[in-house]
Amino acid sequence: MKSLAVREVVYEPDNCLKQGYRGLLRDVFMDVVNNRWLTLQILRRDLFAVYRQSAAGLLWLFINPLLMIGTFVILGRSQVFNLGDVRAPYPIYAVLGMSLWQLFSVGLTSSANSLVAAGPMIAKINFSKKSLVIASLGSAMLAFLIQFAIVTVLFVGYRVTPSFFIALIPIMAIPMAMLTLGIGFIVSLFNAVMRDVGVAIPVLIQFLLLLTPVLYAPRPGIIGELTKINPLYYLVSVPRDLVLRGHSDHVVGYLAASVLAIFVFVLCLTVFHLTETRIAERV
């Protein structure tokens, strides 16, 4: 009979810090890869639970952004709010921007509440809590795909031909998803300790929506100056400009925002990895 190979694993206090940064990062990403099945199962459970218990179901993914866009259309036509020169049929401009924005707003709201919502499971079972936060992005990705489908229908309805960059929208949305997950990892930890964080997130997102030219064209002034240092603006406007016009004046800003998104994702994921063993005590 063949002898079975025995692998000895030694657990020590702060072992993650002793193995150095390379070893720590390797463990972090291997943990994410090894728990991908768990992440997918949590994702499926969350999607079925949310939309099965709702009377409108998936229609809410259409209703919320359409109500917001309709409000801006009414304000613009009544000259209460200046939408600016969007250089495209406004519904296309707005829905395309909202599809990218919803990836951030829905993803951040879901990830902020991911640990609190799974409190009983965390208290009873020892598993990778990163799967909860990563799976929470699933509802945001579903909203993004549905609204992207709406954009495609609008292009046909308005007889507008998009540039070939429309095929790259899912790839160009990756930095936004990484930034959302990165912030979500940290916010979920704070929300596990202070429930006020989860209440404040939707308010903060609405405030950021007004500061970010998602539903209106950029303009000079205070908002314009804030826009220059707002990474969310580049992650929304540049993919939209590339789809609508085939070029953008802020590609460098988009690349800088993408690098920032990667840095935030890696840093926050690592911090979460180092602290997730203490989550059960707080939730």
PDB file of C-alpha atoms in Angstrom:
ATOM      1  CA  MET A   1       0.000   0.000   0.000  1.00  0.00           C
ATOM      2  CA  LYS A   2       1.163   3.490  -0.762  1.00  0.00           C
ATOM      3  CA  SER A   3       1.846   5.634   2.257  1.00  0.00           C
ATOM      4  CA  LEU A   4      -0.203   8.804   2.505  1.00  0.00           C
ATOM      5  CA  ALA A   5       1.712  12.057   2.494  1.00  0.00           C
ATOM      6  CA  VAL A   6       1.174  14.002   5.684  1.00  0.00           C
ATOM      7  CA  ARG A   7       1.393  17.785   5.560  1.00  0.00           C
ATOM      8  CA  GLU A   8       2.192  19.437   8.849  1.00  0.00           C
ATOM      9  CA  VAL A   9       0.672  22.873   9.434  1.00  0.00           C
ATOM     10  CA  VAL A  10       1.800  24.981  12.368  1.00  0.00           C
ATOM     11  CA  TYR A  11      -0.416  27.845  13.541  1.00  0.00           C
ATOM     12  CA  GLU A  12       1.276  30.696  15.371  1.00  0.00           C
ATOM     13  CA  PRO A  13       0.110  34.097  16.646  1.00  0.00           C
ATOM     14  CA  ASP A  14       0.413  36.750  13.903  1.00  0.00           C
ATOM     15  CA  ASN A  15       1.778  34.122  11.512  1.00  0.00           C
ATOM     16  CA  CYS A  16       0.533  36.188   8.550  1.00  0.00           C
ATOM     17  CA  LEU A  17       2.775  39.087   9.504  1.00  0.00           C
ATOM     18  CA  LYS A  18       5.842  36.908  10.087  1.00  0.00           C
ATOM     19  CA  GLN A  19       5.916  35.461   6.571  1.00  0.00           C
ATOM     20  CA  GLY A  20       6.425  38.834   4.885  1.00  0.00           C
ATOM     21  CA  TYR A  21       4.389  40.839   2.405  1.00  0.00           C
ATOM     22  CA  ARG A  22       4.776  38.417  -0.507  1.00  0.00           C
ATOM     23  CA  GLY A  23       3.678  35.455   1.550  1.00  0.00           C
ATOM     24  CA  LEU A  24       0.812  37.460   2.997  1.00  0.00           C
ATOM     25  CA  LEU A  25      -0.471  38.546  -0.416  1.00  0.00           C
ATOM     26  CA  ARG A  26      -0.120  34.985  -1.717  1.00  0.00           C
ATOM     27  CA  ASP A  27      -2.214  33.661   1.183  1.00  0.00           C
ATOM     28  CA  VAL A  28      -4.839  36.379   0.692  1.00  0.00           C
ATOM     29  CA  PHE A  29      -5.426  35.651  -2.982  1.00  0.00           C
ATOM     30  CA  MET A  30      -5.161  31.873  -2.570  1.00  0.00           C
ATOM     31  CA  ASP A  31      -7.849  32.096   0.098  1.00  0.00           C
ATOM     32  CA  VAL A  32     -10.094  33.937  -2.363  1.00  0.00           C
ATOM     33  CA  VAL A  33      -9.447  31.344  -5.092  1.00  0.00           C
ATOM     34  CA  ASN A  34      -9.893  28.336  -2.805  1.00  0.00           C
ATOM     35  CA  ASN A  35     -13.245  29.649  -1.550  1.00  0.00           C
ATOM     36  CA  ARG A  36     -14.689  30.475  -4.968  1.00  0.00           C
ATOM     37  CA  TRP A  37     -17.294  27.680  -4.693  1.00  0.00           C
ATOM     38  CA  LEU A  38     -18.517  29.091  -1.371  1.00  0.00           C
ATOM     39  CA  THR A  39     -18.653  32.574  -2.904  1.00  0.00           C
ATOM     40  CA  LEU A  40     -20.804  31.343  -5.794  1.00  0.00           C
ATOM     41  CA  GLN A  41     -23.191  29.532  -3.446  1.00  0.00           C
ATOM     42  CA  ILE A  42     -23.624  32.638  -1.282  1.00  0.00           C
ATOM     43  CA  LEU A  43     -24.160  34.708  -4.425  1.00  0.00           C
ATOM     44  CA  ARG A  44     -26.917  32.386  -5.658  1.00  0.00           C
ATOM     45  CA  ARG A  45     -28.565  32.322  -2.237  1.00  0.00           C
ATOM     46  CA  ASP A  46     -28.569  36.118  -1.925  1.00  0.00           C
ATOM     47  CA  LEU A  47     -29.984  36.729  -5.395  1.00  0.00           C
ATOM     48  CA  PHE A  48     -32.813  34.230  -4.963  1.00  0.00           C
ATOM     49  CA  ALA A  49     -33.600  35.457  -1.436  1.00  0.00           C
ATOM     50  CA  VAL A  50     -33.797  39.146  -2.368  1.00  0.00           C
ATOM     51  CA  TYR A  51     -35.828  38.967  -5.555  1.00  0.00           C
ATOM     52  CA  ARG A  52     -38.002  35.974  -4.673  1.00  0.00           C
ATOM     53  CA  GLN A  53     -39.430  37.758  -1.616  1.00  0.00           C
ATOM     54  CA  SER A  54     -40.085  41.013  -3.504  1.00  0.00           C
ATOM     55  CA  ALA A  55     -43.418  41.540  -5.281  1.00  0.00           C
ATOM     56  CA  ALA A  56     -41.765  43.459  -8.124  1.00  0.00           C
ATOM     57  CA  GLY A  57     -38.721  41.176  -8.146  1.00  0.00           C
ATOM     58  CA  LEU A  58     -36.175  42.076 -10.798  1.00  0.00           C
ATOM     59  CA  LEU A  59     -38.306  45.038 -11.888  1.00  0.00           C
ATOM     60  CA  TRP A  60     -36.721  47.093  -9.102  1.00  0.00           C
ATOM     61  CA  LEU A  61     -33.472  46.987 -11.053  1.00  0.00           C
ATOM     62  CA  PHE A  62     -35.313  48.897 -13.794  1.00  0.00           C
ATOM     63  CA  ILE A  63     -37.569  51.092 -11.646  1.00  0.00           C
ATOM     64  CA  ASN A  64     -34.999  52.800  -9.406  1.00  0.00           C
ATOM     65  CA  PRO A  65     -32.643  54.151 -12.109  1.00  0.00           C
ATOM     66  CA  LEU A  66     -35.541  55.041 -14.432  1.00  0.00           C
ATOM     67  CA  LEU A  67     -37.178  57.112 -11.685  1.00  0.00           C
ATOM     68  CA  MET A  68     -33.908  58.939 -11.061  1.00  0.00           C
ATOM     69  CA  ILE A  69     -33.369  59.589 -14.779  1.00  0.00           C
ATOM     70  CA  GLY A  70     -36.990  60.712 -15.212  1.00  0.00           C
ATOM     71  CA  THR A  71     -36.538  63.216 -12.391  1.00  0.00           C
ATOM     72  CA  PHE A  72     -33.501  64.750 -14.086  1.00  0.00           C
ATOM     73  CA  VAL A  73     -35.326  64.894 -17.438  1.00  0.00           C
ATOM     74  CA  ILE A  74     -38.215  66.808 -15.852  1.00  0.00           C
ATOM     75  CA  LEU A  75     -35.855  69.165 -14.014  1.00  0.00           C
ATOM     76  CA  GLY A  76     -33.892  69.768 -17.206  1.00  0.00           C
ATOM     77  CA  ARG A  77     -36.915  70.478 -19.412  1.00  0.00           C
ATOM     78  CA  SER A  78     -38.391  72.814 -16.798  1.00  0.00           C
ATOM     79  CA  GLN A  79     -34.993  74.606 -16.649  1.00  0.00           C
ATOM     80  CA  VAL A  80     -34.749  73.990 -12.915  1.00  0.00           C
ATOM     81  CA  PHE A  81     -31.527  72.050 -13.506  1.00  0.00           C
ATOM     82  CA  ASN A  82     -29.076  72.497 -16.384  1.00  0.00           C
ATOM     83  CA  LEU A  83     -28.083  69.108 -17.797  1.00  0.00           C
ATOM     84  CA  GLY A  84     -25.397  70.630 -20.008  1.00  0.00           C
ATOM     85  CA  ASP A  85     -24.327  69.505 -23.474  1.00  0.00           C
ATOM     86  CA  VAL A  86     -24.444  65.706 -23.292  1.00  0.00           C
ATOM     87  CA  ARG A  87     -23.919  65.314 -27.095  1.00  0.00           C
ATOM     88  CA  ALA A  88     -26.255  62.306 -27.270  1.00  0.00           C
ATOM     89  CA  PRO A  89     -29.925  61.468 -26.682  1.00  0.00           C
ATOM     90  CA  TYR A  90     -30.267  62.059 -22.960  1.00  0.00           C
ATOM     91  CA  PRO A  91     -31.828  58.662 -22.072  1.00  0.00           C
ATOM     92  CA  ILE A  92     -28.827  56.891 -23.636  1.00  0.00           C
ATOM     93  CA  TYR A  93     -26.379  59.222 -21.871  1.00  0.00           C
ATOM     94  CA  ALA A  94     -28.119  58.820 -18.514  1.00  0.00           C
ATOM     95  CA  VAL A  95     -28.744  55.064 -18.561  1.00  0.00           C
ATOM     96  CA  LEU A  96     -25.191  54.345 -19.711  1.00  0.00           C
ATOM     97  CA  GLY A  97     -23.830  56.469 -16.871  1.00  0.00           C
ATOM     98  CA  MET A  98     -26.236  54.963 -14.344  1.00  0.00           C
ATOM     99  CA  SER A  99     -25.298  51.416 -15.334  1.00  0.00           C
ATOM    100  CA  LEU A 100     -21.712  52.122 -14.268  1.00  0.00           C
ATOM    101  CA  TRP A 101     -22.780  54.143 -11.234  1.00  0.00           C
ATOM    102  CA  GLN A 102     -25.124  51.402 -10.013  1.00  0.00           C
ATOM    103  CA  LEU A 103     -22.188  49.014 -10.019  1.00  0.00           C
ATOM    104  CA  PHE A 104     -20.659  51.267  -7.355  1.00  0.00           C
ATOM    105  CA  SER A 105     -23.752  52.304  -5.397  1.00  0.00           C
ATOM    106  CA  VAL A 106     -25.531  48.934  -5.229  1.00  0.00           C
ATOM    107  CA  GLY A 107     -22.251  47.097  -4.671  1.00  0.00           C
ATOM    108  CA  LEU A 108     -21.148  49.357  -1.814  1.00  0.00           C
ATOM    109  CA  THR A 109     -24.539  49.249  -0.093  1.00  0.00           C
ATOM    110  CA  SER A 110     -24.703  45.451  -0.340  1.00  0.00           C
ATOM    111  CA  SER A 111     -21.139  44.871   0.816  1.00  0.00           C
ATOM    112  CA  ALA A 112     -21.560  47.247   3.766  1.00  0.00           C
ATOM    113  CA  ASN A 113     -24.369  45.065   5.128  1.00  0.00           C
ATOM    114  CA  SER A 114     -22.932  41.688   4.095  1.00  0.00           C
ATOM    115  CA  LEU A 115     -21.363  40.784   7.445  1.00  0.00           C
ATOM    116  CA  VAL A 116     -24.223  42.090   9.575  1.00  0.00           C
ATOM    117  CA  ALA A 117     -26.803  40.206   7.497  1.00  0.00           C
ATOM    118  CA  ALA A 118     -24.846  36.971   7.941  1.00  0.00           C
ATOM    119  CA  GLY A 119     -24.292  37.483  11.675  1.00  0.00           C
ATOM    120  CA  PRO A 120     -25.907  34.209  12.855  1.00  0.00           C
ATOM    121  CA  MET A 121     -23.958  32.170  10.284  1.00  0.00           C
ATOM    122  CA  ILE A 122     -20.677  33.876  11.222  1.00  0.00           C
ATOM    123  CA  ALA A 123     -21.249  33.145  14.904  1.00  0.00           C
ATOM    124  CA  LYS A 124     -21.847  29.421  14.294  1.00  0.00           C
ATOM    125  CA  ILE A 125     -19.578  28.491  11.370  1.00  0.00           C
ATOM    126  CA  ASN A 126     -15.910  29.170  10.728  1.00  0.00           C
ATOM    127  CA  PHE A 127     -15.469  30.103   7.068  1.00  0.00           C
ATOM    128  CA  SER A 128     -13.849  32.767   4.925  1.00  0.00           C
ATOM    129  CA  LYS A 129     -15.803  35.987   5.463  1.00  0.00           C
ATOM    130  CA  LYS A 130     -14.306  37.415   2.286  1.00  0.00           C
ATOM    131  CA  SER A 131     -16.797  35.278   0.374  1.00  0.00           C
ATOM    132  CA  LEU A 132     -19.667  37.254   1.913  1.00  0.00           C
ATOM    133  CA  VAL A 133     -18.310  40.603   0.740  1.00  0.00           C
ATOM    134  CA  ILE A 134     -17.327  39.378  -2.729  1.00  0.00           C
ATOM    135  CA  ALA A 135     -20.697  37.684  -3.251  1.00  0.00           C
ATOM    136  CA  SER A 136     -22.472  40.906  -2.273  1.00  0.00           C
ATOM    137  CA  LEU A 137     -21.226  42.439  -5.531  1.00  0.00           C
ATOM    138  CA  GLY A 138     -23.420  39.977  -7.429  1.00  0.00           C
ATOM    139  CA  SER A 139     -26.589  42.084  -7.188  1.00  0.00           C
ATOM    140  CA  ALA A 140     -24.641  45.096  -8.465  1.00  0.00           C
ATOM    141  CA  MET A 141     -23.292  43.104 -11.406  1.00  0.00           C
ATOM    142  CA  LEU A 142     -26.803  41.899 -12.247  1.00  0.00           C
ATOM    143  CA  ALA A 143     -28.084  45.493 -12.161  1.00  0.00           C
ATOM    144  CA  PHE A 144     -25.197  46.551 -14.403  1.00  0.00           C
ATOM    145  CA  LEU A 145     -25.932  43.842 -16.982  1.00  0.00           C
ATOM    146  CA  ILE A 146     -29.663  44.582 -17.065  1.00  0.00           C
ATOM    147  CA  GLN A 147     -29.137  48.320 -17.521  1.00  0.00           C
ATOM    148  CA  PHE A 148     -26.509  47.645 -20.164  1.00  0.00           C
ATOM    149  CA  ALA A 149     -29.174  45.653 -22.006  1.00  0.00           C
ATOM    150  CA  ILE A 150     -31.498  48.670 -21.717  1.00  0.00           C
ATOM    151  CA  VAL A 151     -28.776  50.846 -23.255  1.00  0.00           C
ATOM    152  CA  THR A 152     -28.541  48.474 -26.210  1.00  0.00           C
ATOM    153  CA  VAL A 153     -32.297  48.753 -26.785  1.00  0.00           C
ATOM    154  CA  LEU A 154     -32.087  52.563 -26.566  1.00  0.00           C
ATOM    155  CA  PHE A 155     -29.336  52.653 -29.189  1.00  0.00           C
ATOM    156  CA  VAL A 156     -31.616  50.742 -31.536  1.00  0.00           C
ATOM    157  CA  GLY A 157     -34.658  52.862 -30.668  1.00  0.00           C
ATOM    158  CA  TYR A 158     -32.863  56.187 -31.222  1.00  0.00           C
ATOM    159  CA  ARG A 159     -31.000  54.837 -34.261  1.00  0.00           C
ATOM    160  CA  VAL A 160     -27.658  55.816 -32.776  1.00  0.00           C
ATOM    161  CA  THR A 161     -24.593  53.770 -33.672  1.00  0.00           C
ATOM    162  CA  PRO A 162     -22.180  53.311 -30.759  1.00  0.00           C
ATOM    163  CA  SER A 163     -18.448  52.932 -31.241  1.00  0.00           C
ATOM    164  CA  PHE A 164     -16.780  49.525 -31.095  1.00  0.00           C
ATOM    165  CA  PHE A 165     -15.820  50.314 -27.477  1.00  0.00           C
ATOM    166  CA  ILE A 166     -19.285  49.164 -26.430  1.00  0.00           C
ATOM    167  CA  ALA A 167     -17.966  45.588 -26.626  1.00  0.00           C
ATOM    168  CA  LEU A 168     -15.292  46.526 -24.058  1.00  0.00           C
ATOM    169  CA  ILE A 169     -17.680  47.998 -21.475  1.00  0.00           C
ATOM    170  CA  PRO A 170     -17.517  44.909 -19.187  1.00  0.00           C
ATOM    171  CA  ILE A 171     -13.705  45.157 -19.183  1.00  0.00           C
ATOM    172  CA  MET A 172     -13.719  48.930 -18.642  1.00  0.00           C
ATOM    173  CA  ALA A 173     -16.058  48.409 -15.664  1.00  0.00           C
ATOM    174  CA  ILE A 174     -13.549  46.172 -13.837  1.00  0.00           C
ATOM    175  CA  PRO A 175     -11.727  49.087 -12.095  1.00  0.00           C
ATOM    176  CA  MET A 176     -15.072  50.345 -10.772  1.00  0.00           C
ATOM    177  CA  ALA A 177     -15.862  46.861  -9.440  1.00  0.00           C
ATOM    178  CA  MET A 178     -12.433  46.613  -7.775  1.00  0.00           C
ATOM    179  CA  LEU A 179     -12.787  50.042  -6.150  1.00  0.00           C
ATOM    180  CA  THR A 180     -16.255  49.114  -4.912  1.00  0.00           C
ATOM    181  CA  LEU A 181     -15.054  45.834  -3.432  1.00  0.00           C
ATOM    182  CA  GLY A 182     -12.027  47.469  -1.835  1.00  0.00           C
ATOM    183  CA  ILE A 183     -14.101  50.119  -0.084  1.00  0.00           C
ATOM    184  CA  GLY A 184     -16.723  47.477   0.689  1.00  0.00           C
ATOM    185  CA  PHE A 185     -14.247  45.323   2.613  1.00  0.00           C
ATOM    186  CA  ILE A 186     -13.416  48.186   4.980  1.00  0.00           C
ATOM    187  CA  VAL A 187     -16.954  49.551   5.265  1.00  0.00           C
ATOM    188  CA  SER A 188     -18.299  46.091   6.136  1.00  0.00           C
ATOM    189  CA  LEU A 189     -15.842  45.891   9.035  1.00  0.00           C
ATOM    190  CA  PHE A 190     -16.862  49.303  10.360  1.00  0.00           C
ATOM    191  CA  ASN A 191     -20.539  48.450   9.962  1.00  0.00           C
ATOM    192  CA  ALA A 192     -20.032  45.270  11.975  1.00  0.00           C
ATOM    193  CA  VAL A 193     -18.813  47.427  14.864  1.00  0.00           C
ATOM    194  CA  MET A 194     -21.011  50.519  14.367  1.00  0.00           C
ATOM    195  CA  ARG A 195     -24.397  49.982  12.704  1.00  0.00           C
ATOM    196  CA  ASP A 196     -24.628  53.717  11.959  1.00  0.00           C
ATOM    197  CA  VAL A 197     -22.200  53.160   9.082  1.00  0.00           C
ATOM    198  CA  GLY A 198     -24.721  51.063   7.184  1.00  0.00           C
ATOM    199  CA  VAL A 199     -27.362  53.774   7.624  1.00  0.00           C
ATOM    200  CA  ALA A 200     -25.000  56.528   6.463  1.00  0.00           C
ATOM    201  CA  ILE A 201     -23.818  54.771   3.286  1.00  0.00           C
ATOM    202  CA  PRO A 202     -26.981  55.380   1.166  1.00  0.00           C
ATOM    203  CA  VAL A 203     -26.959  59.062   2.173  1.00  0.00           C
ATOM    204  CA  LEU A 204     -23.292  59.377   1.226  1.00  0.00           C
ATOM    205  CA  ILE A 205     -23.918  57.670  -2.117  1.00  0.00           C
ATOM    206  CA  GLN A 206     -26.706  60.127  -2.990  1.00  0.00           C
ATOM    207  CA  PHE A 207     -24.380  63.010  -2.124  1.00  0.00           C
ATOM    208  CA  LEU A 208     -21.625  61.561  -4.313  1.00  0.00           C
ATOM    209  CA  LEU A 209     -24.114  61.141  -7.171  1.00  0.00           C
ATOM    210  CA  LEU A 210     -24.782  64.877  -7.141  1.00  0.00           C
ATOM    211  CA  LEU A 211     -21.045  65.639  -7.130  1.00  0.00           C
ATOM    212  CA  THR A 212     -20.248  63.159  -9.908  1.00  0.00           C
ATOM    213  CA  PRO A 213     -21.398  64.045 -13.471  1.00  0.00           C
ATOM    214  CA  VAL A 214     -23.338  60.832 -13.995  1.00  0.00           C
ATOM    215  CA  LEU A 215     -26.671  62.318 -15.080  1.00  0.00           C
ATOM    216  CA  TYR A 216     -25.379  65.663 -16.336  1.00  0.00           C
ATOM    217  CA  ALA A 217     -22.442  66.955 -18.351  1.00  0.00           C
ATOM    218  CA  PRO A 218     -19.341  68.269 -16.520  1.00  0.00           C
ATOM    219  CA  ARG A 219     -19.252  72.019 -16.046  1.00  0.00           C
ATOM    220  CA  PRO A 220     -16.852  74.687 -14.736  1.00  0.00           C
ATOM    221  CA  GLY A 221     -17.044  76.008 -11.191  1.00  0.00           C
ATOM    222  CA  ILE A 222     -16.815  74.335  -7.795  1.00  0.00           C
ATOM    223  CA  ILE A 223     -18.354  71.071  -9.056  1.00  0.00           C
ATOM    224  CA  GLY A 224     -15.893  71.075 -11.949  1.00  0.00           C
ATOM    225  CA  GLU A 225     -12.927  71.445  -9.604  1.00  0.00           C
ATOM    226  CA  LEU A 226     -14.187  68.635  -7.370  1.00  0.00           C
ATOM    227  CA  THR A 227     -14.688  66.483 -10.454  1.00  0.00           C
ATOM    228  CA  LYS A 228     -10.982  66.663 -11.313  1.00  0.00           C
ATOM    229  CA  ILE A 229     -10.042  64.875  -8.069  1.00  0.00           C
ATOM    230  CA  ASN A 230     -12.995  62.468  -8.082  1.00  0.00           C
ATOM    231  CA  PRO A 231     -11.917  59.014  -9.351  1.00  0.00           C
ATOM    232  CA  LEU A 232     -15.557  57.979  -9.742  1.00  0.00           C
ATOM    233  CA  TYR A 233     -15.991  60.621 -12.438  1.00  0.00           C
ATOM    234  CA  TYR A 234     -13.257  59.122 -14.619  1.00  0.00           C
ATOM    235  CA  LEU A 235     -14.495  55.567 -14.071  1.00  0.00           C
ATOM    236  CA  VAL A 236     -17.979  56.595 -15.259  1.00  0.00           C
ATOM    237  CA  SER A 237     -17.384  59.286 -17.880  1.00  0.00           C
ATOM    238  CA  VAL A 238     -14.463  57.812 -19.832  1.00  0.00           C
ATOM    239  CA  PRO A 239     -16.153  54.470 -20.704  1.00  0.00           C
ATOM    240  CA  ARG A 240     -19.302  56.413 -21.587  1.00  0.00           C
ATOM    241  CA  ASP A 241     -17.399  58.882 -23.796  1.00  0.00           C
ATOM    242  CA  LEU A 242     -15.609  56.045 -25.566  1.00  0.00           C
ATOM    243  CA  VAL A 243     -18.905  54.303 -26.314  1.00  0.00           C
ATOM    244  CA  LEU A 244     -20.725  57.446 -27.469  1.00  0.00           C
ATOM    245  CA  ARG A 245     -17.923  59.339 -29.242  1.00  0.00           C
ATOM    246  CA  GLY A 246     -15.127  56.830 -29.746  1.00  0.00           C
ATOM    247  CA  HIS A 247     -12.639  58.980 -27.795  1.00  0.00           C
ATOM    248  CA  SER A 248     -12.245  60.768 -24.468  1.00  0.00           C
ATOM    249  CA  ASP A 249     -10.200  63.692 -23.181  1.00  0.00           C
ATOM    250  CA  HIS A 250      -9.656  62.036 -19.795  1.00  0.00           C
ATOM    251  CA  VAL A 251      -8.038  58.686 -20.603  1.00  0.00           C
ATOM    252  CA  VAL A 252      -5.055  59.541 -18.380  1.00  0.00           C
ATOM    253  CA  GLY A 253      -7.436  60.272 -15.514  1.00  0.00           C
ATOM    254  CA  TYR A 254      -9.149  56.929 -16.109  1.00  0.00           C
ATOM    255  CA  LEU A 255      -5.820  55.084 -16.016  1.00  0.00           C
ATOM    256  CA  ALA A 256      -4.837  56.892 -12.801  1.00  0.00           C
ATOM    257  CA  ALA A 257      -8.216  56.053 -11.252  1.00  0.00           C
ATOM    258  CA  SER A 258      -7.771  52.413 -12.316  1.00  0.00           C
ATOM    259  CA  VAL A 259      -4.364  52.215 -10.622  1.00  0.00           C
ATOM    260  CA  LEU A 260      -5.910  53.754  -7.499  1.00  0.00           C
ATOM    261  CA  ALA A 261      -8.736  51.201  -7.636  1.00  0.00           C
ATOM    262  CA  ILE A 262      -6.271  48.293  -7.792  1.00  0.00           C
ATOM    263  CA  PHE A 263      -4.270  49.717  -4.879  1.00  0.00           C
ATOM    264  CA  VAL A 264      -7.392  50.247  -2.756  1.00  0.00           C
ATOM    265  CA  PHE A 265      -8.638  46.740  -3.556  1.00  0.00           C
ATOM    266  CA  VAL A 266      -5.371  44.994  -2.621  1.00  0.00           C
ATOM    267  CA  LEU A 267      -4.833  47.101   0.520  1.00  0.00           C
ATOM    268  CA  CYS A 268      -8.376  46.742   1.847  1.00  0.00           C
ATOM    269  CA  LEU A 269      -8.539  43.028   1.005  1.00  0.00           C
ATOM    270  CA  THR A 270      -5.314  42.482   2.943  1.00  0.00           C
ATOM    271  CA  VAL A 271      -6.574  44.458   5.955  1.00  0.00           C
ATOM    272  CA  PHE A 272      -9.798  42.450   5.890  1.00  0.00           C
ATOM    273  CA  HIS A 273      -7.818  39.195   5.734  1.00  0.00           C
ATOM    274  CA  LEU A 274      -5.837  40.166   8.827  1.00  0.00           C
ATOM    275  CA  THR A 275      -8.907  41.115  10.860  1.00  0.00           C
ATOM    276  CA  GLU A 276     -11.607  38.665   9.720  1.00  0.00           C
ATOM    277  CA  THR A 277     -10.798  36.171  12.504  1.00  0.00           C
ATOM    278  CA  ARG A 278     -12.099  38.712  15.022  1.00  0.00           C
ATOM    279  CA  ILE A 279     -15.332  39.463  13.169  1.00  0.00           C
ATOM    280  CA  ALA A 280     -17.402  36.850  15.029  1.00  0.00           C
ATOM    281  CA  GLU A 281     -16.768  38.739  18.272  1.00  0.00           C
ATOM    282  CA  ARG A 282     -18.221  41.954  16.852  1.00  0.00           C
ATOM    283  CA  VAL A 283     -21.148  40.949  14.659  1.00  0.00           C
TER     284      VAL A 283
END
